[in-house]
Coordinates of C-alpha atoms and ligand atoms in Angstrom, one line a residue:
M1 CA 81.6 29.8 33.6
S2 CA 83.8 27.2 31.9
T3 CA 85.4 27.7 28.6
T4 CA 83.3 24.9 27.1
E5 CA 80.1 26.6 28.3
T6 CA 81.2 29.9 26.8
I7 CA 82.0 28.3 23.5
N8 CA 78.7 26.4 23.5
Q9 CA 76.8 29.6 24.3
A10 CA 78.7 31.5 21.5
S11 CA 77.9 28.8 19.0
E12 CA 74.3 28.7 20.0
A13 CA 74.2 32.5 19.5
V14 CA 75.8 32.1 16.1
S15 CA 73.4 29.4 15.0
S16 CA 70.4 31.3 16.2
L17 CA 71.7 34.3 14.2
T18 CA 72.1 32.0 11.2
L19 CA 68.6 30.6 11.8
K20 CA 67.2 34.1 12.1
T21 CA 68.8 35.2 8.8
G22 CA 67.4 32.1 7.2
E23 CA 64.0 32.8 8.7
Q24 CA 64.0 36.4 7.5
K25 CA 65.0 35.3 4.0
D26 CA 62.2 32.8 4.0
Q27 CA 59.7 35.5 5.1
E28 CA 61.1 37.9 2.5
E29 CA 60.6 35.4 -0.3
Y30 CA 57.2 34.4 1.0
R31 CA 54.6 35.7 -1.5
Y32 CA 52.2 36.9 1.2
A33 CA 55.0 38.4 3.4
H34 CA 53.1 41.7 3.3
L35 CA 50.2 40.0 5.0
L36 CA 52.1 38.4 7.9
P37 CA 50.9 39.2 11.4
H38 CA 52.2 42.4 12.9
F39 CA 52.0 43.3 16.6
D40 CA 52.7 46.8 17.7
P41 CA 52.3 47.1 21.5
S42 CA 51.9 50.9 21.2
E43 CA 48.8 50.6 18.9
K44 CA 45.6 51.5 20.8
F45 CA 42.0 51.8 19.6
P46 CA 39.0 53.5 21.2
A47 CA 36.0 51.5 22.3
L48 CA 33.6 50.4 19.5
T49 CA 30.5 52.6 19.1
P50 CA 27.0 51.3 18.3
F51 CA 25.8 51.7 14.7
E52 CA 22.8 50.7 12.7
H53 CA 23.4 47.6 10.6
V54 CA 21.4 47.1 7.5
D55 CA 21.8 43.4 6.5
P56 CA 22.8 42.9 2.8
G57 CA 20.8 39.7 2.7
S58 CA 17.5 41.6 3.3
R59 CA 17.9 43.3 -0.1
A60 CA 18.1 39.9 -1.8
L61 CA 14.8 38.7 -0.3
K62 CA 12.8 40.7 -2.9
H63 CA 14.9 39.3 -5.7
A64 CA 13.0 37.2 -8.4
D65 CA 15.8 34.6 -8.3
P66 CA 17.9 34.9 -5.1
L67 CA 20.2 32.1 -6.4
A68 CA 21.0 33.9 -9.7
F69 CA 24.5 34.4 -8.5
L70 CA 25.1 30.6 -8.8
K71 CA 23.6 30.1 -12.2
N72 CA 26.9 29.7 -14.0
A73 CA 28.4 27.5 -11.4
A74 CA 30.2 24.3 -12.6
R75 CA 29.3 22.4 -9.5
V76 CA 27.2 23.0 -6.4
V77 CA 27.3 20.4 -3.7
Q78 CA 25.3 20.4 -0.4
L79 CA 28.0 19.4 2.1
T80 CA 25.4 18.2 4.6
P81 CA 21.6 18.3 4.5
R82 CA 21.3 21.3 6.8
L83 CA 24.7 23.1 6.7
G84 CA 27.2 24.1 4.0
T85 CA 27.3 24.4 0.3
E86 CA 30.4 23.9 -1.8
V87 CA 30.7 25.8 -5.1
R88 CA 33.0 25.5 -8.1
G89 CA 33.1 27.8 -11.1
V90 CA 31.8 31.0 -9.6
S91 CA 34.3 33.9 -9.1
L92 CA 33.5 35.8 -5.9
L93 CA 35.5 38.7 -7.2
S94 CA 33.2 39.1 -10.2
L95 CA 30.0 39.4 -8.1
D96 CA 28.4 42.8 -8.3
G97 CA 26.4 44.4 -5.4
D98 CA 23.3 42.4 -6.2
G99 CA 25.3 39.1 -6.4
R100 CA 26.9 39.9 -3.0
D101 CA 23.5 40.5 -1.5
Q102 CA 22.3 37.2 -2.8
L103 CA 25.4 35.5 -1.4
A104 CA 24.7 37.0 2.0
L105 CA 21.2 35.6 2.0
E106 CA 22.3 32.1 0.9
V107 CA 25.1 32.1 3.5
A108 CA 22.4 33.0 6.1
R109 CA 20.3 30.1 4.9
R110 CA 23.1 27.5 4.5
G111 CA 25.2 28.7 7.4
L112 CA 28.4 28.0 5.5
M113 CA 29.5 28.3 1.8
V114 CA 32.8 27.0 0.5
F115 CA 34.1 28.6 -2.8
R116 CA 37.0 26.7 -4.6
D117 CA 39.5 28.2 -7.0
Q118 CA 39.3 31.8 -5.8
H119 CA 43.0 32.6 -6.5
E120 CA 42.0 35.9 -8.1
F121 CA 40.1 36.9 -5.0
I122 CA 43.0 36.0 -2.7
D123 CA 45.6 37.7 -4.8
A124 CA 43.6 40.9 -5.3
G125 CA 45.1 42.2 -2.0
P126 CA 44.1 44.3 1.0
E127 CA 42.3 47.1 -0.8
S128 CA 40.1 44.6 -2.5
Y129 CA 39.4 42.7 0.7
L130 CA 38.4 46.0 2.3
E131 CA 36.0 46.9 -0.5
W132 CA 34.6 43.3 -0.4
G133 CA 34.0 43.3 3.4
R134 CA 32.5 46.8 3.6
H135 CA 29.7 45.8 1.4
F136 CA 28.5 43.5 4.2
G137 CA 28.9 45.8 7.2
R138 CA 31.3 47.9 9.3
L139 CA 34.6 46.0 9.6
H140 CA 35.5 44.7 13.0
V141 CA 39.0 45.5 14.3
H142 CA 40.2 42.7 16.6
P143 CA 41.5 43.8 20.0
T144 CA 44.3 41.3 20.3
S145 CA 45.1 39.2 17.2
G146 CA 47.9 39.9 14.7
H147 CA 47.0 41.9 11.6
P148 CA 49.0 42.9 8.5
K149 CA 51.0 46.0 9.0
N150 CA 48.7 49.1 8.3
H151 CA 45.6 46.9 8.0
P152 CA 44.1 46.4 11.5
E153 CA 40.7 45.3 9.9
F154 CA 42.1 41.9 9.0
H155 CA 42.3 39.2 11.6
L156 CA 45.1 36.7 10.9
V157 CA 45.7 33.1 12.0
Y158 CA 49.3 32.0 11.6
K159 CA 51.7 29.1 12.4
D160 CA 54.9 28.0 10.8
A161 CA 58.0 26.0 11.4
N162 CA 59.2 28.6 13.9
S163 CA 56.0 28.7 16.0
T164 CA 57.6 28.1 19.4
F165 CA 54.5 27.2 21.4
N166 CA 51.7 24.8 20.8
F167 CA 49.4 25.6 23.8
E168 CA 46.5 24.0 22.0
V169 CA 47.8 20.5 22.6
D170 CA 50.2 21.2 25.5
E171 CA 47.5 22.4 27.8
S172 CA 44.4 20.6 26.7
I173 CA 43.3 17.1 25.5
T174 CA 41.7 18.6 22.4
T175 CA 42.4 21.5 20.1
T176 CA 38.7 21.9 19.4
V177 CA 37.3 25.1 20.8
W178 CA 33.8 25.7 19.5
H179 CA 33.0 29.4 19.2
S180 CA 31.2 32.2 17.5
D181 CA 33.6 35.0 16.7
V182 CA 34.0 37.8 19.2
S183 CA 30.6 37.2 20.7
Y184 CA 31.5 39.6 23.6
E185 CA 31.0 42.6 21.3
L186 CA 27.7 44.5 21.5
Q187 CA 27.3 43.9 17.7
P188 CA 29.1 40.6 16.9
P189 CA 29.9 39.7 13.3
G190 CA 27.5 38.5 10.7
L191 CA 28.7 37.3 7.2
T192 CA 32.3 36.4 7.6
T193 CA 34.9 35.7 4.9
F194 CA 38.0 33.6 5.7
F195 CA 40.7 32.1 3.5
L196 CA 44.1 30.5 3.7
L197 CA 47.0 32.2 2.0
S198 CA 49.2 29.2 2.9
V199 CA 47.7 25.7 3.3
P200 CA 49.6 22.8 5.0
S201 CA 50.0 19.7 2.9
T202 CA 47.5 17.9 5.2
G203 CA 45.5 18.8 8.3
G204 CA 44.4 22.3 9.5
D205 CA 40.8 21.6 8.5
T206 CA 38.0 23.8 10.0
L207 CA 34.9 22.4 11.8
F208 CA 31.5 24.1 11.5
T209 CA 28.2 23.4 13.1
S210 CA 24.7 24.8 12.6
Q211 CA 23.4 26.5 15.8
A212 CA 20.0 26.6 14.2
S213 CA 20.1 22.8 14.1
T214 CA 21.5 22.3 17.6
L215 CA 18.7 24.4 18.9
R216 CA 16.1 22.5 16.9
R217 CA 17.3 19.2 18.4
L218 CA 16.1 20.3 21.9
S219 CA 12.6 19.7 23.1
A220 CA 9.9 22.4 22.8
P221 CA 9.5 23.1 26.5
F222 CA 13.3 23.3 27.0
V223 CA 13.7 25.7 24.0
A224 CA 10.8 27.8 25.5
F225 CA 12.9 28.1 28.7
L226 CA 16.1 28.9 26.8
R227 CA 14.2 31.7 25.0
T228 CA 13.7 33.5 28.3
L229 CA 17.4 33.6 29.1
S230 CA 20.4 35.8 28.4
A231 CA 24.1 35.3 29.1
V232 CA 27.2 37.4 29.6
H233 CA 29.9 37.1 26.9
S234 CA 33.3 38.2 27.9
G235 CA 36.5 39.3 26.1
V236 CA 38.4 39.6 29.4
E237 CA 40.2 36.1 29.3
Q238 CA 41.2 36.6 25.7
A239 CA 42.8 39.9 26.6
A240 CA 44.5 38.4 29.6
F241 CA 45.8 35.5 27.5
S242 CA 47.3 38.0 25.0
R243 CA 48.8 40.1 27.9
S244 CA 50.4 36.8 29.2
G245 CA 52.7 37.1 26.1
R246 CA 51.6 33.8 24.5
R247 CA 49.8 35.4 21.7
G248 CA 51.5 38.5 20.4
G249 CA 51.2 40.3 23.8
V250 CA 49.0 43.1 22.4
V251 CA 45.7 44.5 23.7
R252 CA 44.7 47.4 21.5
R253 CA 41.2 47.9 23.0
E254 CA 40.2 47.3 26.6
P255 CA 38.1 44.1 26.8
V256 CA 34.3 44.3 27.0
E257 CA 31.5 42.1 28.2
H258 CA 27.9 42.2 26.8
V259 CA 24.7 40.4 27.5
H260 CA 23.1 38.5 24.6
P261 CA 19.9 36.3 24.4
L262 CA 20.6 32.5 24.5
V263 CA 18.3 32.2 21.5
R264 CA 18.7 34.8 18.8
R265 CA 16.7 35.4 15.7
H266 CA 18.3 36.0 12.4
P267 CA 17.2 39.5 11.1
V268 CA 16.7 38.3 7.5
T269 CA 15.6 34.6 7.6
G270 CA 13.8 34.9 10.9
E271 CA 15.5 31.6 11.9
E272 CA 16.3 31.0 15.6
A273 CA 19.7 29.9 16.7
L274 CA 21.4 28.9 19.9
Y275 CA 23.9 31.6 20.8
V276 CA 26.3 30.4 23.5
N277 CA 29.9 29.3 23.1
R278 CA 32.5 27.9 25.5
Q279 CA 35.1 30.4 24.4
F280 CA 33.3 33.6 25.4
T281 CA 30.0 32.9 27.2
R282 CA 30.5 33.1 31.0
R283 CA 27.2 32.9 32.9
I284 CA 23.5 33.0 32.5
V285 CA 21.9 36.1 33.9
G286 CA 19.6 35.6 36.9
L287 CA 20.4 31.9 37.5
K288 CA 22.4 30.6 40.5
K289 CA 26.0 29.7 39.7
E290 CA 25.5 25.9 39.7
E291 CA 22.4 26.2 37.5
S292 CA 24.2 28.4 35.0
E293 CA 27.2 26.2 34.9
T294 CA 25.2 23.0 34.5
L295 CA 23.0 24.5 31.8
L296 CA 25.9 26.0 29.8
N297 CA 28.0 22.8 30.1
F298 CA 25.0 20.8 28.9
L299 CA 24.7 23.1 25.8
Y300 CA 28.4 23.1 25.1
D301 CA 28.5 19.3 25.3
H302 CA 25.5 19.0 23.0
V303 CA 27.1 21.4 20.4
S304 CA 30.5 19.5 20.5
K305 CA 29.1 16.0 20.2
A306 CA 26.4 16.7 17.5
G307 CA 28.6 15.3 14.7
D308 CA 25.4 14.8 12.7
L309 CA 24.9 18.6 12.5
Q310 CA 28.5 19.5 11.6
A311 CA 30.6 20.0 8.4
R312 CA 34.3 19.9 8.1
V313 CA 36.1 22.1 5.5
K314 CA 39.2 20.6 3.9
W315 CA 41.3 23.5 2.6
E316 CA 42.8 23.6 -0.9
P317 CA 44.9 26.5 -2.3
G318 CA 42.4 29.1 -3.5
T319 CA 39.5 28.1 -1.1
V320 CA 37.4 31.0 0.3
V321 CA 34.9 30.1 3.0
L322 CA 32.0 32.3 4.2
W323 CA 29.9 31.7 7.3
D324 CA 27.1 33.5 9.1
N325 CA 28.5 33.9 12.5
R326 CA 25.0 34.5 14.0
V327 CA 23.7 31.0 13.2
T328 CA 26.8 28.8 13.2
A329 CA 29.8 28.0 15.4
H330 CA 33.2 26.8 14.3
S331 CA 36.6 25.5 15.6
A332 CA 40.1 25.4 14.2
I333 CA 41.8 21.9 14.2
V334 CA 45.4 22.2 15.2
D335 CA 46.8 18.8 14.1
Y336 CA 49.6 20.0 11.8
G337 CA 52.2 21.2 14.4
E338 CA 54.6 18.4 13.8
L339 CA 54.7 19.0 10.0
K340 CA 56.4 22.3 10.6
E341 CA 54.5 23.8 7.7
R342 CA 53.0 27.2 7.3
R343 CA 49.3 27.8 7.8
H344 CA 48.3 31.4 7.2
G345 CA 44.7 32.6 7.2
L346 CA 43.0 36.0 6.9
R347 CA 39.5 36.8 8.1
I348 CA 37.3 39.7 6.9
T349 CA 34.8 40.3 9.7
P350 CA 31.9 42.7 9.2
Q351 CA 29.9 43.4 12.4
A352 CA 26.1 42.9 12.3
E353 CA 23.1 43.9 14.5
R354 CA 23.0 43.5 18.2
P355 CA 21.6 40.0 18.6
I356 CA 17.8 40.0 18.4
P357 CA 16.1 37.9 21.1
A358 CA 13.9 35.1 19.7
L359 CA 11.4 35.9 22.5
E360 CA 9.9 39.2 21.7
G361 CA 10.2 41.8 24.5
L362 CA 13.0 39.9 26.3
E363 CA 14.7 42.5 28.5
L364 CA 18.5 42.4 28.1
P365 CA 20.3 43.9 31.0
T366 CA 23.3 46.2 30.2
L367 CA 26.5 45.6 32.2
Ligands
AKG1 O1 42.0 28.6 11.7 C1 40.8 28.2 11.5 O2 40.6 27.2 10.9 C2 39.7 29.0 12.1 C3 40.2 30.2 12.8 C4 39.0 31.0 13.5 O3 38.4 30.5 14.4 C5 38.7 32.3 13.0 O4 39.5 32.9 12.2 O5 37.7 32.8 13.3
FE2_2 FE1 36.8 31.9 14.9

């Protein structure tokens, strides 16, 4: 090795040391440093066990005014005719049990609700998030994503100036990946709460679609056929991706696969929704390979191009978003990489019931 090379290497080492110190300082000063993603490769969790889910929205059905929780709102805007409501002037943190039940019912009906100016909620911290989430169901612990130290119940999304890889755009022509969260679980999530602790100055919006609406667009005989079908949802690729080291490198629970109906019925509203997503659905049970692939690709294509059934959330500091994971799908938009700004999100993810087939008596095979 030449002297110049040695000097270059030494100066690179020094500058990376300086960078690291700067980085650490930045993280120490960051107001939500205690909620940064933490990956402990020795952390392991047992398989999830089945449990009985009582949906909080069902309690609000009997309420004389199930929209009472919005009565003091400064502004309520329907984001689109079928999907999404934006609310200003209601403090989520102030909602009592009854108000939270009404909220769950309204999120089930609208698919998505966006609450602005919730700084109090966001700053209330992890114990408060736990108390909030447990009202709606047993909290899901994600098998692979980063979580705050000592709080495996919160799923984090995180990028900042030091994020070294941008596989979303390096490996694909789009960053859009429509999905319904962890649909490979036996009891996937229902009412989900998500907020950004750090919002980039532009970009990083989130896309949503109504899977009740995408289903309704299809013809009656076609829907009748879909109701007879079920599909395998798999967590295997997500775990393999994590093991590849590109996303934390942690697999805390061995991946699972489960079979769910293609058309599920919401336990409270009775509404039917399409329940397939490109990220986790793998094959339709009982169909030949080509039939399954063609049908799934048709459905994914329909979901992704139905802009008339979608809503796009633009984040502001203090925004808290809730969606019903049973009747909607969503996708992150990763368009802010070049800005080198921080985007830090936290998800509270209560599990719900095992998906109920829209076709009564549909037999779901176990794997
Ligand atoms: O980062 C986003 O906008 C969405 C992330 C996401 O899909 C999730 O947390 O479930
Ligand atoms: Fe998601």
